[in-house]
Amino acid sequence: MPSSLQLHRPLTATICSCHQKQAQPTTTTTTLTRFFPLPCGVSLPDTVSTNHIHTLGPNQCCSAVIQAIEAPVETVWSVVRRFDNPQAYKHFLKSCQVIVGDGNVGTLREVHVVSGLPAASSTERLEILDDERHVLSFSVVGGDHRLNNYRSVTTLHVSQNGKGTVVVESFIVDIPPGNTREDTCIFVDTIVRCNLQSLAHMAETMARREKLPSS
């Protein structure tokens, strides 16, 4: 996981091909674009890829991060689906409180962010929770932060060897005033990537423990 310093500095690293494919708006048109934020070389099942097509506005950016995990889908999903406990693997969050709902679609949570990030809290609504297809989506609807109109979609599917899991998390968000499209995408990418790496470590540890013979 990168140090806090890496998240404070201006994010000017080279953009991956999924960002380069985004059309740069040249006018103030309000035309919306349907956008699939993964590189052309990435192959996903159709049932998965359709979840990651976003409607991109002229002042928004969209990206996705992919993480392979050496653990069964059921193990990974048991962590991801806990909308009430994202801090279990999202280490940039220090607390979470469900303020409306019981964990089903429409539930609202308020999360508080660790110090050092340009945010304090975020109010988030659960948009999709599909236990059969392993899809979770949430949107940010309030809070003290700069990521307006943020929406995330996370999907899980079985890896090609049939033993592991492939996690895809895509997002769309407004570009904050004073920031570029590239800066915004890379900053959010960094956080999402750290979260998924933490998820991989946690799920793989759980999977190893599940294989141990009971005493």
Coordinates of N, CA and C in Angstrom, one line a residue:
M1 N 0.8 -1.2 0.0 CA 0.0 0.0 0.0 C 0.9 1.2 0.0
P2 N 0.6 2.2 -0.8 CA 1.5 3.4 -0.9 C 1.4 4.2 0.4
S3 N 2.4 4.9 0.7 CA 2.4 5.7 1.9 C 1.5 6.9 1.7
S4 N 1.2 7.6 2.8 CA 0.3 8.8 2.7 C 0.9 9.8 1.9
L5 N 2.3 9.9 1.8 CA 2.9 10.9 1.0 C 2.6 10.7 -0.4
Q6 N 2.4 9.5 -0.9 CA 2.1 9.3 -2.3 C 0.7 9.7 -2.6
L7 N -0.1 9.8 -1.7 CA -1.5 10.3 -1.9 C -1.6 11.8 -1.8
H8 N -0.6 12.4 -1.2 CA -0.7 13.9 -1.0 C -0.1 14.6 -2.2
R9 N 0.9 14.0 -2.9 CA 1.6 14.7 -3.9 C 0.7 14.8 -5.2
P10 N 1.0 15.7 -6.1 CA 0.3 15.8 -7.3 C 0.4 14.5 -8.1
L11 N -0.6 13.9 -8.5 CA -0.6 12.6 -9.2 C -0.4 12.8 -10.7
T12 N 0.8 12.7 -11.2 CA 1.1 13.0 -12.6 C 1.8 11.8 -13.3
A13 N 1.5 10.6 -12.7 CA 2.1 9.4 -13.4 C 1.4 9.2 -14.7
T14 N 2.1 8.3 -15.5 CA 1.5 8.0 -16.9 C 0.2 7.3 -16.7
I15 N -0.8 7.7 -17.6 CA -2.1 7.2 -17.5 C -2.1 5.9 -18.4
C16 N -2.8 4.9 -17.8 CA -2.9 3.6 -18.5 C -3.8 3.7 -19.7
S17 N -3.8 2.7 -20.5 CA -4.6 2.8 -21.8 C -6.1 3.0 -21.6
C18 N -6.6 2.5 -20.5 CA -8.1 2.7 -20.3 C -8.4 4.2 -20.2
H19 N -7.5 5.0 -19.6 CA -7.7 6.4 -19.6 C -7.5 7.1 -20.9
Q20 N -6.5 6.6 -21.6 CA -6.2 7.2 -22.9 C -7.3 7.1 -23.9
K21 N -8.2 6.1 -23.7 CA -9.3 5.9 -24.6 C -10.4 6.9 -24.4
Q22 N -10.4 7.6 -23.2 CA -11.4 8.6 -23.0 C -11.3 9.8 -23.9
A23 N -12.4 10.1 -24.5 CA -12.4 11.3 -25.4 C -12.3 12.5 -24.6
Q24 N -11.4 13.4 -25.0 CA -11.2 14.7 -24.3 C -12.2 15.7 -24.9
P25 N -13.1 16.3 -24.1 CA -14.1 17.2 -24.6 C -13.5 18.4 -25.2
T26 N -13.9 18.9 -26.4 CA -13.3 20.1 -27.0 C -14.3 21.2 -27.0
T27 N -15.5 21.0 -26.6 CA -16.5 22.0 -26.5 C -17.3 21.9 -25.2
T28 N -18.2 22.8 -25.0 CA -19.0 22.7 -23.7 C -20.3 21.9 -23.9
T29 N -20.3 21.0 -24.9 CA -21.5 20.2 -25.2 C -21.9 19.4 -23.9
T30 N -23.2 19.1 -23.8 CA -23.6 18.3 -22.7 C -23.9 16.9 -23.1
T31 N -23.4 16.5 -24.2 CA -23.6 15.2 -24.7 C -23.1 14.1 -23.8
L32 N -23.8 13.1 -23.5 CA -23.4 12.0 -22.6 C -22.9 10.8 -23.5
T33 N -21.8 10.2 -23.0 CA -21.2 9.1 -23.7 C -21.2 7.8 -22.9
R34 N -21.6 6.7 -23.6 CA -21.5 5.4 -23.0 C -20.1 5.0 -23.0
F35 N -19.5 4.6 -21.9 CA -18.0 4.4 -21.8 C -17.7 3.1 -21.0
F36 N -16.9 2.3 -21.6 CA -16.4 1.1 -21.0 C -14.9 1.2 -20.6
P37 N -14.6 1.4 -19.3 CA -13.3 1.9 -18.9 C -12.2 0.9 -18.8
L38 N -12.3 -0.2 -19.5 CA -11.2 -1.2 -19.4 C -10.4 -1.3 -20.7
P39 N -9.1 -1.6 -20.6 CA -8.3 -1.7 -21.8 C -8.8 -2.8 -22.8
C40 N -8.5 -2.6 -24.1 CA -9.1 -3.6 -25.1 C -8.5 -5.0 -24.8
G41 N -7.4 -5.1 -24.3 CA -6.8 -6.4 -24.1 C -7.4 -7.2 -23.0
V42 N -8.2 -6.6 -22.2 CA -8.8 -7.3 -21.0 C -10.1 -8.1 -21.5
S43 N -10.2 -9.3 -21.2 CA -11.3 -10.1 -21.6 C -12.2 -10.5 -20.4
L44 N -13.4 -10.1 -20.4 CA -14.3 -10.4 -19.3 C -15.6 -11.1 -19.8
P45 N -16.2 -11.9 -19.0 CA -17.5 -12.5 -19.5 C -18.5 -11.4 -19.7
D46 N -19.4 -11.6 -20.7 CA -20.3 -10.6 -21.1 C -21.2 -10.2 -19.9
T47 N -21.5 -11.2 -19.0 CA -22.4 -11.0 -17.9 C -21.7 -10.0 -16.9
V48 N -20.4 -10.0 -17.0 CA -19.6 -9.1 -16.1 C -19.4 -7.7 -16.7
S49 N -19.0 -7.7 -17.9 CA -18.6 -6.4 -18.6 C -19.8 -5.4 -18.7
T50 N -21.0 -6.0 -18.9 CA -22.1 -5.1 -19.0 C -22.4 -4.2 -17.7
N51 N -21.9 -4.7 -16.6 CA -22.0 -3.9 -15.4 C -21.1 -2.7 -15.3
H52 N -20.1 -2.7 -16.2 CA -19.1 -1.6 -16.1 C -19.2 -0.6 -17.2
I53 N -20.3 -0.5 -17.9 CA -20.5 0.5 -18.9 C -21.2 1.7 -18.2
H54 N -20.5 2.8 -18.2 CA -21.0 4.0 -17.5 C -21.4 5.1 -18.5
T55 N -22.3 5.9 -18.1 CA -22.7 7.1 -18.9 C -21.9 8.3 -18.5
L56 N -21.0 8.7 -19.3 CA -20.0 9.7 -19.0 C -20.4 11.1 -19.4
G57 N -20.4 12.0 -18.5 CA -20.7 13.4 -18.8 C -19.4 14.1 -19.2
P58 N -19.6 15.4 -19.7 CA -18.4 16.1 -20.3 C -17.4 16.5 -19.2
N59 N -17.8 16.6 -17.9 CA -16.9 17.0 -16.8 C -16.8 15.8 -15.9
Q60 N -16.7 14.6 -16.4 CA -16.5 13.4 -15.5 C -15.4 12.6 -16.1
C61 N -14.9 11.7 -15.2 CA -13.9 10.7 -15.6 C -14.4 9.4 -15.1
C62 N -13.8 8.4 -15.8 CA -14.3 7.0 -15.5 C -13.1 6.1 -15.7
S63 N -13.0 5.1 -14.8 CA -11.8 4.2 -14.9 C -12.2 2.9 -14.2
A64 N -11.3 1.9 -14.2 CA -11.5 0.6 -13.6 C -10.2 0.0 -13.1
V65 N -10.2 -0.8 -12.1 CA -9.1 -1.5 -11.6 C -9.5 -3.0 -11.5
I66 N -8.5 -3.8 -11.9 CA -8.7 -5.3 -11.9 C -7.7 -5.9 -10.9
Q67 N -8.2 -6.8 -10.1 CA -7.4 -7.5 -9.1 C -7.7 -9.0 -9.1
A68 N -6.6 -9.8 -9.3 CA -6.7 -11.2 -9.2 C -6.5 -11.6 -7.8
I69 N -7.3 -12.6 -7.3 CA -7.2 -13.0 -5.9 C -7.2 -14.5 -5.8
E70 N -6.3 -15.1 -5.1 CA -6.2 -16.6 -5.0 C -7.0 -17.0 -3.9
A71 N -8.3 -16.9 -4.1 CA -9.3 -17.3 -3.1 C -10.6 -17.5 -3.8
P72 N -11.5 -18.4 -3.3 CA -12.8 -18.7 -4.0 C -13.6 -17.4 -4.0
V73 N -14.5 -17.4 -5.0 CA -15.4 -16.2 -5.1 C -16.3 -16.1 -3.8
E74 N -16.7 -17.2 -3.3 CA -17.6 -17.1 -2.1 C -16.8 -16.5 -0.9
T75 N -15.5 -16.7 -0.8 CA -14.8 -16.1 0.3 C -14.6 -14.6 0.1
V76 N -14.3 -14.2 -1.1 CA -14.1 -12.8 -1.4 C -15.4 -12.1 -1.3
W77 N -16.5 -12.7 -1.8 CA -17.8 -12.0 -1.8 C -18.3 -11.8 -0.3
S78 N -17.9 -12.7 0.6 CA -18.3 -12.6 2.0 C -17.8 -11.3 2.6
V79 N -16.7 -10.8 2.1 CA -16.1 -9.6 2.6 C -16.7 -8.4 1.8
V80 N -16.7 -8.5 0.5 CA -17.2 -7.3 -0.3 C -18.6 -7.0 -0.1
R81 N -19.5 -7.9 0.2 CA -20.9 -7.7 0.3 C -21.3 -7.0 1.6
R82 N -20.4 -6.9 2.5 CA -20.7 -6.3 3.8 C -20.7 -4.7 3.7
F83 N -21.8 -4.2 3.2 CA -21.9 -2.7 3.0 C -21.7 -2.0 4.4
D84 N -22.0 -2.7 5.4 CA -21.9 -2.1 6.8 C -20.5 -2.1 7.3
N85 N -19.6 -2.8 6.6 CA -18.2 -2.9 7.2 C -17.1 -2.8 6.1
P86 N -17.1 -1.7 5.4 CA -16.1 -1.5 4.3 C -14.7 -1.3 4.8
Q87 N -14.6 -0.9 6.1 CA -13.3 -0.6 6.6 C -12.5 -1.9 6.9
A88 N -13.2 -3.1 6.8 CA -12.5 -4.3 7.0 C -11.3 -4.5 6.0
Y89 N -11.5 -3.9 4.8 CA -10.4 -4.0 3.8 C -10.0 -2.6 3.2
K90 N -10.9 -1.7 3.4 CA -10.6 -0.3 2.9 C -10.0 0.5 4.0
H91 N -8.6 0.4 4.1 CA -7.9 1.0 5.2 C -7.8 2.5 5.2
F92 N -8.3 3.2 4.2 CA -8.4 4.6 4.3 C -9.7 5.1 5.0
L93 N -10.5 4.1 5.4 CA -11.7 4.4 6.2 C -11.4 4.0 7.7
K94 N -11.9 4.8 8.6 CA -11.6 4.5 10.0 C -12.9 4.1 10.7
S95 N -14.1 4.4 10.1 CA -15.3 3.9 10.8 C -16.5 4.0 9.7
C96 N -17.5 3.2 10.0 CA -18.7 3.2 9.2 C -19.9 3.0 10.1
Q97 N -21.0 3.8 9.8 CA -22.2 3.6 10.5 C -23.4 3.6 9.6
V98 N -24.2 2.6 9.6 CA -25.4 2.5 8.8 C -26.4 3.5 9.4
I99 N -26.9 4.5 8.6 CA -27.8 5.5 9.2 C -29.3 5.3 8.7
V100 N -29.5 4.5 7.6 CA -30.8 4.2 7.1 C -30.7 2.8 6.5
G101 N -31.7 2.0 6.8 CA -31.8 0.7 6.1 C -31.2 -0.5 6.9
D102 N -31.3 -1.7 6.3 CA -30.9 -2.9 7.0 C -29.9 -3.7 6.2
G103 N -29.2 -3.0 5.2 CA -28.2 -3.8 4.4 C -28.6 -4.1 3.1
N104 N -29.9 -3.9 2.8 CA -30.4 -4.1 1.4 C -30.3 -2.9 0.6
V105 N -30.7 -3.0 -0.7 CA -30.6 -1.9 -1.6 C -31.3 -0.7 -1.1
G106 N -30.7 0.5 -1.1 CA -31.3 1.7 -0.6 C -30.7 2.1 0.8
T107 N -29.9 1.1 1.4 CA -29.3 1.4 2.7 C -28.3 2.6 2.5
L108 N -28.3 3.5 3.5 CA -27.3 4.6 3.6 C -26.3 4.3 4.7
R109 N -25.1 4.6 4.4 CA -24.0 4.5 5.4 C -23.2 5.8 5.4
E110 N -22.7 6.1 6.6 CA -21.8 7.2 6.7 C -20.4 6.7 7.1
V111 N -19.4 7.0 6.2 CA -18.0 6.5 6.5 C -17.2 7.8 6.9
H112 N -16.2 7.5 7.7 CA -15.3 8.6 8.1 C -13.9 8.2 7.6
V113 N -13.2 9.1 7.1 CA -11.9 8.9 6.4 C -10.7 9.2 7.3
V114 N -9.7 8.4 7.2 CA -8.5 8.6 8.0 C -7.9 10.0 7.6
S115 N -7.1 10.6 8.5 CA -6.5 11.9 8.3 C -5.5 11.8 7.2
G116 N -5.3 12.9 6.5 CA -4.3 13.0 5.5 C -4.8 12.9 4.1
L117 N -6.1 12.6 3.9 CA -6.8 12.6 2.6 C -7.7 13.9 2.5
P118 N -7.9 14.3 1.3 CA -8.7 15.5 1.1 C -10.2 15.3 1.3
A119 N -10.6 14.7 2.4 CA -12.0 14.3 2.7 C -12.1 14.1 4.2
A120 N -13.3 14.2 4.8 CA -13.5 13.9 6.2 C -14.6 12.8 6.3
S121 N -15.6 12.8 5.5 CA -16.7 11.9 5.6 C -17.4 11.7 4.3
S122 N -18.2 10.7 4.2 CA -18.9 10.4 2.9 C -20.2 9.7 3.3
T123 N -21.3 10.1 2.7 CA -22.6 9.4 2.9 C -22.8 8.7 1.6
E124 N -23.1 7.4 1.7 CA -23.1 6.5 0.5 C -24.4 5.6 0.5
R125 N -24.9 5.4 -0.7 CA -26.2 4.6 -0.8 C -25.9 3.4 -1.6
L126 N -26.4 2.3 -1.1 CA -26.2 1.0 -1.7 C -27.2 0.9 -2.9
E127 N -26.7 0.8 -4.1 CA -27.5 0.8 -5.3 C -27.8 -0.6 -5.8
I128 N -26.8 -1.5 -5.7 CA -27.0 -2.9 -6.2 C -26.3 -3.8 -5.2
L129 N -27.0 -4.9 -4.9 CA -26.4 -6.0 -4.1 C -27.0 -7.3 -4.6
D130 N -26.2 -7.9 -5.5 CA -26.7 -9.1 -6.2 C -25.8 -10.3 -5.8
D131 N -26.4 -11.1 -4.8 CA -25.6 -12.2 -4.3 C -25.4 -13.4 -5.3
E132 N -26.3 -13.4 -6.3 CA -26.2 -14.5 -7.3 C -25.1 -14.2 -8.3
R133 N -25.1 -12.9 -8.8 CA -24.1 -12.6 -9.8 C -22.8 -11.9 -9.2
H134 N -22.8 -11.7 -7.9 CA -21.7 -11.1 -7.2 C -21.4 -9.7 -7.7
V135 N -22.4 -8.8 -7.6 CA -22.3 -7.4 -8.0 C -22.7 -6.5 -6.9
L136 N -21.9 -5.5 -6.6 CA -22.2 -4.5 -5.6 C -21.9 -3.1 -6.2
S137 N -22.8 -2.2 -6.0 CA -22.7 -0.9 -6.5 C -23.2 0.1 -5.4
F138 N -22.4 1.2 -5.3 CA -22.9 2.3 -4.4 C -22.6 3.6 -5.0
S139 N -23.3 4.6 -4.5 CA -23.1 6.0 -5.0 C -22.9 6.9 -3.8
V140 N -22.1 7.9 -4.0 CA -21.9 8.9 -2.9 C -23.0 10.0 -3.0
V141 N -23.7 10.2 -2.0 CA -24.9 11.2 -2.0 C -24.7 12.4 -1.1
G142 N -23.6 12.4 -0.3 CA -23.3 13.5 0.6 C -22.0 13.4 1.3
G143 N -21.7 14.3 2.2 CA -20.5 14.2 3.0 C -19.5 15.4 2.7
D144 N -18.4 15.3 3.4 CA -17.4 16.3 3.3 C -16.2 15.8 2.5
H145 N -16.2 16.0 1.2 CA -15.2 15.5 0.2 C -15.3 16.2 -1.1
R146 N -14.5 15.8 -2.1 CA -14.5 16.5 -3.4 C -15.0 15.6 -4.5
L147 N -15.4 14.4 -4.2 CA -15.7 13.4 -5.2 C -17.3 13.4 -5.4
N148 N -17.7 14.4 -6.1 CA -19.2 14.6 -6.3 C -19.6 13.6 -7.4
N149 N -20.9 13.1 -7.2 CA -21.5 12.2 -8.2 C -20.6 10.9 -8.4
Y150 N -20.0 10.5 -7.4 CA -19.2 9.3 -7.5 C -20.1 8.0 -7.4
R151 N -19.8 7.1 -8.3 CA -20.6 5.8 -8.3 C -19.6 4.7 -8.7
S152 N -19.6 3.7 -7.9 CA -18.7 2.6 -8.0 C -19.5 1.3 -8.3
V153 N -18.9 0.4 -9.1 CA -19.5 -0.9 -9.4 C -18.4 -1.9 -9.2
T154 N -18.6 -2.9 -8.4 CA -17.7 -4.0 -8.1 C -18.3 -5.3 -8.5
T155 N -17.6 -6.1 -9.3 CA -18.0 -7.4 -9.7 C -17.0 -8.5 -9.4
L156 N -17.4 -9.7 -9.1 CA -16.5 -10.8 -8.9 C -16.9 -11.9 -9.9
H157 N -15.9 -12.5 -10.5 CA -16.1 -13.7 -11.3 C -14.9 -14.7 -11.1
V158 N -15.2 -16.0 -11.4 CA -14.2 -17.0 -11.3 C -13.1 -16.8 -12.3
S159 N -11.8 -17.0 -11.8 CA -10.7 -16.9 -12.7 C -10.6 -18.0 -13.6
Q160 N -9.8 -17.9 -14.6 CA -9.7 -18.9 -15.7 C -9.3 -20.3 -15.2
N161 N -8.5 -20.4 -14.1 CA -8.2 -21.7 -13.6 C -9.2 -22.3 -12.7
G162 N -10.3 -21.5 -12.5 CA -11.4 -22.1 -11.7 C -11.2 -22.1 -10.2
K163 N -10.1 -21.6 -9.8 CA -9.8 -21.7 -8.3 C -9.8 -20.4 -7.6
G164 N -9.6 -19.3 -8.4 CA -9.5 -18.0 -7.8 C -10.6 -17.1 -8.2
T165 N -10.4 -15.8 -8.0 CA -11.4 -14.8 -8.2 C -10.8 -13.6 -9.0
V166 N -11.5 -13.0 -9.9 CA -11.1 -11.8 -10.5 C -12.1 -10.7 -10.1
V167 N -11.6 -9.6 -9.5 CA -12.4 -8.5 -9.0 C -12.2 -7.4 -10.0
V168 N -13.3 -6.8 -10.4 CA -13.3 -5.6 -11.2 C -14.0 -4.5 -10.5
E169 N -13.4 -3.4 -10.3 CA -14.1 -2.2 -9.7 C -13.9 -1.0 -10.6
S170 N -15.1 -0.6 -11.1 CA -15.1 0.6 -12.0 C -15.8 1.8 -11.3
F171 N -15.5 3.0 -11.7 CA -16.1 4.1 -11.1 C -16.3 5.3 -12.1
I172 N -17.2 6.1 -11.8 CA -17.4 7.4 -12.5 C -17.5 8.5 -11.5
V173 N -16.9 9.7 -11.8 CA -17.0 10.8 -10.8 C -16.8 12.1 -11.5
D174 N -17.3 13.2 -10.9 CA -17.1 14.5 -11.4 C -15.6 14.9 -11.2
I175 N -15.1 15.7 -12.2 CA -13.8 16.2 -12.0 C -13.9 17.5 -11.2
P176 N -13.2 17.5 -10.0 CA -13.3 18.7 -9.1 C -12.7 19.9 -9.8
P177 N -13.3 21.1 -9.5 CA -12.7 22.3 -10.0 C -11.2 22.5 -9.7
G178 N -10.4 22.9 -10.6 CA -9.0 23.0 -10.4 C -8.2 21.8 -10.7
N179 N -8.9 20.7 -11.0 CA -8.2 19.4 -11.2 C -8.4 19.0 -12.7
T180 N -7.5 18.2 -13.2 CA -7.6 17.7 -14.5 C -8.3 16.3 -14.5
R181 N -8.7 15.9 -15.7 CA -9.3 14.5 -15.8 C -8.3 13.5 -15.4
E182 N -7.0 13.7 -15.8 CA -6.0 12.7 -15.5 C -5.7 12.6 -14.0
D183 N -5.5 13.8 -13.4 CA -5.3 13.8 -12.0 C -6.4 13.1 -11.2
T184 N -7.6 13.4 -11.6 CA -8.7 12.8 -10.8 C -8.8 11.3 -11.0
C185 N -8.6 10.8 -12.2 CA -8.7 9.3 -12.4 C -7.5 8.6 -11.7
I186 N -6.3 9.2 -11.8 CA -5.2 8.5 -11.2 C -5.3 8.5 -9.6
F187 N -5.8 9.6 -9.1 CA -6.0 9.7 -7.6 C -7.0 8.6 -7.1
V188 N -8.1 8.5 -7.8 CA -9.1 7.5 -7.4 C -8.6 6.1 -7.7
D189 N -8.0 6.0 -8.8 CA -7.4 4.7 -9.2 C -6.5 4.2 -8.0
T190 N -5.6 5.1 -7.5 CA -4.7 4.7 -6.5 C -5.4 4.2 -5.2
I191 N -6.4 4.9 -4.8 CA -7.2 4.4 -3.7 C -7.9 3.1 -3.9
V192 N -8.5 3.0 -5.1 CA -9.2 1.7 -5.4 C -8.2 0.6 -5.5
R193 N -7.1 0.8 -6.1 CA -6.1 -0.3 -6.2 C -5.6 -0.7 -4.8
C194 N -5.3 0.3 -3.9 CA -4.9 -0.1 -2.6 C -6.0 -0.9 -1.9
N195 N -7.2 -0.5 -2.0 CA -8.3 -1.2 -1.4 C -8.4 -2.7 -1.9
L196 N -8.3 -2.9 -3.2 CA -8.4 -4.2 -3.8 C -7.2 -5.1 -3.4
Q197 N -6.0 -4.5 -3.3 CA -4.8 -5.2 -2.8 C -5.0 -5.7 -1.4
S198 N -5.6 -4.8 -0.6 CA -5.9 -5.2 0.8 C -7.0 -6.3 0.9
L199 N -8.0 -6.2 0.0 CA -9.0 -7.2 -0.1 C -8.3 -8.6 -0.5
A200 N -7.4 -8.5 -1.4 CA -6.7 -9.8 -1.8 C -6.0 -10.4 -0.7
H201 N -5.3 -9.6 0.1 CA -4.5 -10.1 1.2 C -5.4 -10.7 2.2
M202 N -6.5 -10.0 2.5 CA -7.5 -10.5 3.5 C -8.1 -11.8 3.1
A203 N -8.6 -11.9 1.8 CA -9.3 -13.0 1.3 C -8.4 -14.2 1.2
E204 N -7.2 -14.0 0.8 CA -6.3 -15.1 0.6 C -5.9 -15.7 2.0
T205 N -5.8 -14.8 3.0 CA -5.5 -15.3 4.3 C -6.7 -16.1 4.8
M206 N -7.9 -15.7 4.6 CA -9.1 -16.4 5.0 C -9.1 -17.8 4.3
A207 N -8.8 -17.8 3.0 CA -8.8 -19.1 2.2 C -7.8 -20.1 2.8
R208 N -6.6 -19.6 3.1 CA -5.6 -20.5 3.7 C -6.1 -21.1 5.0
R209 N -6.8 -20.3 5.8 CA -7.3 -20.8 7.1 C -8.4 -21.8 6.9
E210 N -9.2 -21.6 5.9 CA -10.3 -22.5 5.6 C -9.8 -23.9 5.2
K211 N -8.6 -23.9 4.6 CA -8.0 -25.2 4.2 C -7.4 -26.0 5.3
L212 N -7.1 -25.3 6.5 CA -6.4 -26.0 7.6 C -7.4 -27.0 8.2
P213 N -6.8 -28.2 8.6 CA -7.7 -29.2 9.2 C -8.2 -28.7 10.5
S214 N -9.4 -29.0 10.8 CA -10.0 -28.6 12.1 C -9.4 -29.4 13.2
S215 N -9.1 -28.8 14.4 CA -8.5 -29.5 15.5 C -9.5 -30.3 16.3

